[in-house]
Amino acid sequence: MKLFRKKQELYLSDRQPLTTAGKVMLFLNYVLLIGWAFIIVWPLTQMVISAFNGKQGRYLILNKISEGSYEFSFKHFEFLFTETLYLTWVKNTLIIALATAAITILIVSFTGYAYSRFRFKGRKASLMAIMLIQTIPAFAGITAYYTLHSIISSVAPLFTRQMMLILIYSGGGIAANTFILKGYMDSISTELDDAAKIDGCSNMKVYRLIIMPIVRPMLAIIALWSFIGPFMDYLLPRVLLTNPNQYTLAQGLYTLMNNRETLNQPAFAAGGLLTAVPIVILFAALQKQLISGLAQGSVKG
């Protein structure tokens, strides 16, 4: 009887001890998570090893670090900076990514607020159109992009294909993220808006002082998605950009895999490693907004 009471005292919370079936499921979950982590970490490890392996030739050889098969070297990075247009590709990609993120955030923040807080004619029809636009892949409209670029460039000769790429990325991001941000704003009580309007705030002040601080975490996520897109996309730049001086990182690095003259697979691994640097920096910069934005918004509201 005393032993039974001691066992009862061990579980004072509502959480019940695991049964045999629960322990088996927990074990399987850990096995799946470890396996999934291995699938992700192993290629990354091979990429890092190959990028700094001076004994790798033009072709990538996946192996373990062993005596005689590895020599720490920066020669693949030197090849990137001296034998390719890597810095130009980085500059092009950063310009496209920053412009895409800025345009997307600027427009989506207003369209999301308008669809969430206002009722106007054609609201449901336009929301349905936004949902339908998301189902059409951007690559499917490549003919229309060429025609549109020809029309605009005939009127404005300074309009480049890189600008066209920014408009394509921004247009797709606005359509997708407006619907997401609207749903996020719908979860914010309209009583905050009413209280602010009683105090004399206009719709713009409500948006700036009440809504914006609360939706800052979602805006940070949208900015991150919009920034990453140009770094990861290959198809659209491959079709639209024909001059090597205009290539993005994905398109430029791919030439190290399929071009006989510039073939250097370890340099491709080194370039892929460096490509992750601006994305990691942006994620670290926005992480504070993701954590503290909601709390700051709720205090102001």
Coordinates of C-alpha atoms in Angstrom, one line a residue:
M1 CA 0.0 0.0 0.0
K2 CA 2.9 2.4 0.8
L3 CA 4.6 1.5 -2.4
F4 CA 1.5 2.3 -4.4
R5 CA 1.2 5.7 -2.7
K6 CA 4.8 6.6 -3.5
K7 CA 4.1 5.8 -7.2
Q8 CA 1.1 8.0 -7.1
E9 CA 3.1 10.9 -5.7
L10 CA 5.6 10.7 -8.5
Y11 CA 3.0 12.0 -11.0
L12 CA 1.4 15.1 -9.5
S13 CA 0.7 16.7 -12.9
D14 CA -2.0 15.8 -15.4
R15 CA 0.5 14.2 -17.6
Q16 CA 0.2 10.4 -17.4
P17 CA 3.2 8.0 -17.6
L18 CA 3.9 6.5 -21.0
T19 CA 2.5 3.1 -21.7
T20 CA 4.4 0.4 -23.5
A21 CA 2.8 1.5 -26.8
G22 CA 3.7 5.1 -26.1
K23 CA 7.3 4.2 -25.4
V24 CA 7.5 2.2 -28.7
M25 CA 6.0 5.2 -30.6
L26 CA 8.4 7.6 -28.9
F27 CA 11.3 5.3 -29.9
L28 CA 10.1 5.2 -33.5
N29 CA 9.8 9.0 -33.6
Y30 CA 13.4 9.4 -32.4
V31 CA 14.5 6.9 -35.0
L32 CA 12.7 8.9 -37.8
L33 CA 14.1 12.2 -36.5
I34 CA 17.6 10.9 -36.3
G35 CA 17.3 9.4 -39.8
W36 CA 15.9 12.6 -41.2
A37 CA 18.7 14.6 -39.6
F38 CA 21.3 12.3 -41.1
I39 CA 19.7 12.8 -44.6
I40 CA 20.0 16.5 -44.2
V41 CA 23.4 16.7 -42.4
W42 CA 25.3 14.2 -44.5
P43 CA 25.1 16.1 -47.8
L44 CA 26.0 19.3 -46.1
T45 CA 29.0 17.7 -44.4
Q46 CA 30.2 16.4 -47.8
M47 CA 29.8 19.8 -49.3
V48 CA 31.9 21.5 -46.6
I49 CA 34.6 18.8 -46.8
S50 CA 34.7 19.0 -50.6
A51 CA 34.8 22.8 -50.6
F52 CA 38.0 22.8 -48.5
N53 CA 39.6 19.7 -49.9
G54 CA 42.6 20.7 -52.0
K55 CA 43.0 17.2 -53.4
Q56 CA 39.6 17.3 -55.2
G57 CA 40.0 17.8 -58.9
R58 CA 37.4 19.0 -61.3
Y59 CA 34.9 16.3 -60.3
L60 CA 33.3 15.9 -56.9
I61 CA 34.4 12.7 -55.1
L62 CA 32.3 12.0 -51.9
N63 CA 34.4 10.3 -49.3
K64 CA 35.4 10.5 -45.7
I65 CA 38.4 12.4 -44.4
S66 CA 41.3 9.9 -44.4
E67 CA 45.0 10.1 -44.5
G68 CA 46.2 11.1 -48.0
S69 CA 42.7 11.9 -49.3
Y70 CA 42.2 15.3 -47.7
E71 CA 44.3 18.5 -47.8
F72 CA 42.9 21.7 -46.3
S73 CA 42.9 24.3 -49.0
F74 CA 41.1 27.5 -50.2
K75 CA 41.9 26.8 -53.9
H76 CA 38.3 26.2 -54.8
F77 CA 37.3 29.5 -53.3
E78 CA 40.2 31.2 -55.2
F79 CA 38.9 29.6 -58.4
L80 CA 35.5 31.1 -57.7
F81 CA 36.8 34.6 -57.2
T82 CA 39.5 34.6 -59.9
E83 CA 38.2 32.4 -62.7
T84 CA 34.5 33.0 -62.6
L85 CA 32.1 36.0 -62.3
Y86 CA 31.0 34.9 -58.8
L87 CA 31.1 38.4 -57.2
T88 CA 29.0 39.7 -60.1
W89 CA 26.5 36.9 -59.6
V90 CA 26.4 37.7 -55.9
K91 CA 25.7 41.4 -56.6
N92 CA 23.0 40.6 -59.1
T93 CA 21.3 38.2 -56.8
L94 CA 21.4 40.5 -53.8
I95 CA 19.9 43.4 -55.8
I96 CA 17.1 41.2 -57.1
A97 CA 16.5 39.6 -53.7
L98 CA 16.5 42.9 -51.8
A99 CA 14.3 44.7 -54.4
T100 CA 11.8 41.7 -54.4
A101 CA 11.6 41.6 -50.6
A102 CA 11.1 45.4 -50.3
I103 CA 8.4 45.6 -53.0
T104 CA 6.6 42.5 -51.6
I105 CA 6.6 43.8 -48.0
L106 CA 5.5 47.3 -49.0
I107 CA 2.5 46.2 -51.1
V108 CA 1.5 43.1 -49.1
S109 CA 1.3 45.0 -45.8
F110 CA -1.3 47.4 -47.3
T111 CA -3.2 44.8 -49.4
G112 CA -3.4 42.4 -46.4
Y113 CA -4.7 45.2 -44.2
A114 CA -7.3 46.3 -46.8
Y115 CA -8.7 42.8 -47.3
S116 CA -8.8 42.1 -43.6
R117 CA -10.4 45.3 -42.3
F118 CA -12.4 46.8 -45.2
R119 CA -15.4 45.6 -47.2
F120 CA -15.5 46.8 -50.7
K121 CA -17.0 45.8 -54.1
G122 CA -15.2 43.0 -55.8
R123 CA -13.5 41.9 -52.6
K124 CA -14.5 38.2 -52.8
A125 CA -13.8 38.0 -56.5
S126 CA -10.3 39.5 -56.2
L127 CA -9.5 37.1 -53.3
M128 CA -10.6 34.2 -55.4
A129 CA -8.4 35.5 -58.2
I130 CA -5.5 35.7 -55.9
M131 CA -6.0 32.0 -54.9
L132 CA -6.2 31.0 -58.5
I133 CA -3.0 32.9 -59.4
Q134 CA -1.2 30.8 -56.8
T135 CA -2.0 27.6 -58.6
I136 CA -0.3 28.7 -61.8
P137 CA 3.5 28.2 -61.9
A138 CA 5.5 31.2 -62.8
F139 CA 7.4 29.3 -65.5
A140 CA 4.1 28.7 -67.4
G141 CA 3.9 32.4 -68.3
I142 CA 7.3 32.6 -69.8
T143 CA 5.9 33.6 -73.3
A144 CA 3.9 36.4 -71.7
Y145 CA 7.0 37.6 -69.8
Y146 CA 8.9 37.9 -73.1
T147 CA 6.1 39.8 -74.7
L148 CA 5.7 42.1 -71.8
H149 CA 9.4 42.8 -71.6
S150 CA 9.5 43.6 -75.3
I151 CA 6.6 46.1 -74.9
I152 CA 8.0 47.8 -71.8
S153 CA 11.6 47.9 -73.2
S154 CA 10.4 49.5 -76.4
V155 CA 8.9 52.4 -74.4
A156 CA 11.6 52.4 -71.7
P157 CA 15.0 51.2 -73.1
L158 CA 16.6 51.1 -69.6
F159 CA 14.2 48.4 -68.5
T160 CA 16.4 45.3 -68.2
R161 CA 15.6 41.6 -67.9
Q162 CA 16.7 41.7 -64.3
M163 CA 14.0 44.3 -63.6
M164 CA 11.6 42.0 -65.3
L165 CA 12.7 39.2 -63.0
I166 CA 12.1 41.4 -60.0
L167 CA 8.6 42.2 -61.2
I168 CA 7.9 38.4 -61.7
Y169 CA 9.1 37.5 -58.2
S170 CA 7.3 40.4 -56.6
G171 CA 4.1 39.7 -58.4
G172 CA 4.1 36.1 -57.3
G173 CA 5.0 37.0 -53.8
I174 CA 2.3 39.6 -53.5
A175 CA -0.4 37.2 -54.7
A176 CA 0.6 34.4 -52.3
N177 CA 1.5 36.5 -49.2
T178 CA -1.5 38.8 -49.4
F179 CA -3.8 35.8 -48.7
I180 CA -1.5 34.6 -45.8
L181 CA -1.2 38.1 -44.2
K182 CA -5.0 38.7 -44.5
G183 CA -5.6 35.4 -42.6
Y184 CA -3.1 36.5 -39.9
M185 CA -4.7 39.9 -39.5
D186 CA -8.2 38.4 -39.3
S187 CA -7.1 36.8 -36.0
I188 CA -6.4 40.2 -34.5
S189 CA -9.5 41.5 -32.7
T190 CA -11.2 44.5 -34.3
E191 CA -11.9 45.9 -30.8
L192 CA -8.3 47.2 -30.9
D193 CA -9.2 49.2 -34.0
D194 CA -12.4 50.5 -32.5
A195 CA -10.7 51.6 -29.3
A196 CA -8.0 53.5 -31.3
K197 CA -10.6 55.1 -33.5
I198 CA -12.5 56.3 -30.4
D199 CA -9.3 58.0 -29.3
G200 CA -9.2 59.8 -32.7
C201 CA -6.9 57.6 -34.7
S202 CA -7.4 57.4 -38.5
N203 CA -7.2 54.2 -40.4
M204 CA -3.6 54.8 -41.3
K205 CA -2.7 55.5 -37.6
V206 CA -4.5 52.3 -36.6
Y207 CA -2.5 50.4 -39.3
R208 CA 0.8 52.0 -38.2
L209 CA 0.4 52.0 -34.4
I210 CA -1.8 48.9 -33.8
I211 CA -1.7 46.4 -36.7
M212 CA 1.9 46.8 -37.8
P213 CA 3.6 45.9 -34.5
I214 CA 1.4 42.9 -34.1
V215 CA 2.0 41.5 -37.6
R216 CA 5.7 42.2 -37.5
P217 CA 6.6 38.5 -37.0
M218 CA 4.6 37.5 -40.1
L219 CA 6.1 40.4 -42.1
A220 CA 9.6 39.2 -41.1
I221 CA 8.7 35.7 -42.4
I222 CA 7.4 37.1 -45.7
A223 CA 10.6 39.2 -46.1
L224 CA 12.7 36.1 -45.5
W225 CA 10.7 34.0 -48.0
S226 CA 10.9 36.8 -50.6
F227 CA 14.6 37.2 -50.1
I228 CA 15.4 33.5 -50.3
G229 CA 13.4 33.0 -53.5
P230 CA 15.9 34.6 -56.0
F231 CA 18.8 32.6 -54.4
M232 CA 17.1 29.3 -55.0
D233 CA 15.4 29.8 -58.3
Y234 CA 17.1 28.5 -61.5
L235 CA 14.5 28.1 -64.2
L236 CA 13.4 31.7 -64.7
P237 CA 16.9 33.2 -64.7
R238 CA 18.0 30.5 -67.0
V239 CA 15.4 31.5 -69.6
L240 CA 15.3 35.3 -69.1
L241 CA 19.0 36.0 -68.5
T242 CA 21.3 35.3 -71.4
N243 CA 24.3 37.5 -70.5
P244 CA 26.8 35.9 -68.0
N245 CA 27.2 39.3 -66.4
Q246 CA 23.5 39.3 -65.5
Y247 CA 23.4 35.8 -64.1
T248 CA 22.1 35.1 -60.6
L249 CA 23.9 32.8 -58.2
A250 CA 21.9 29.7 -59.0
Q251 CA 22.3 30.1 -62.7
G252 CA 26.0 31.1 -62.5
L253 CA 27.0 28.3 -60.2
Y254 CA 25.2 25.8 -62.5
T255 CA 27.7 26.6 -65.2
L256 CA 30.3 25.0 -62.9
M257 CA 28.4 21.7 -63.2
N258 CA 27.5 21.5 -66.9
N259 CA 30.0 23.7 -68.8
R260 CA 33.1 21.8 -70.0
E261 CA 35.2 25.0 -70.1
T262 CA 34.4 26.0 -66.5
L263 CA 33.6 22.6 -65.0
N264 CA 34.6 22.5 -61.4
Q265 CA 32.3 20.6 -59.1
P266 CA 34.2 21.3 -55.8
A267 CA 34.1 25.0 -56.7
F268 CA 30.3 24.6 -57.1
A269 CA 30.3 23.2 -53.5
A270 CA 32.3 26.2 -52.3
G271 CA 29.9 28.5 -54.0
G272 CA 26.9 26.8 -52.5
L273 CA 28.5 27.1 -49.1
L274 CA 29.0 30.9 -49.6
T275 CA 25.5 31.3 -50.9
A276 CA 24.1 30.3 -47.5
V277 CA 25.9 33.2 -45.8
P278 CA 23.6 36.1 -46.7
I279 CA 20.5 33.9 -46.0
V280 CA 21.9 33.0 -42.5
I281 CA 22.7 36.6 -41.8
L282 CA 19.2 37.8 -42.7
F283 CA 17.6 35.0 -40.7
A284 CA 19.7 35.9 -37.6
A285 CA 18.7 39.6 -38.1
L286 CA 15.0 38.8 -38.3
Q287 CA 15.0 36.2 -35.5
K288 CA 14.7 39.0 -32.9
Q289 CA 11.6 40.3 -34.7
L290 CA 10.1 36.9 -34.8
I291 CA 10.5 36.5 -31.1
S292 CA 9.8 40.0 -29.7
G293 CA 7.5 41.4 -32.4
L294 CA 4.3 39.8 -31.1
A295 CA 5.0 40.8 -27.5
Q296 CA 5.7 44.4 -28.4
G297 CA 2.6 44.6 -30.5
S298 CA 0.3 43.3 -27.9
V299 CA 1.6 45.8 -25.3
K300 CA 1.0 48.7 -27.7
G301 CA -2.4 47.4 -28.6

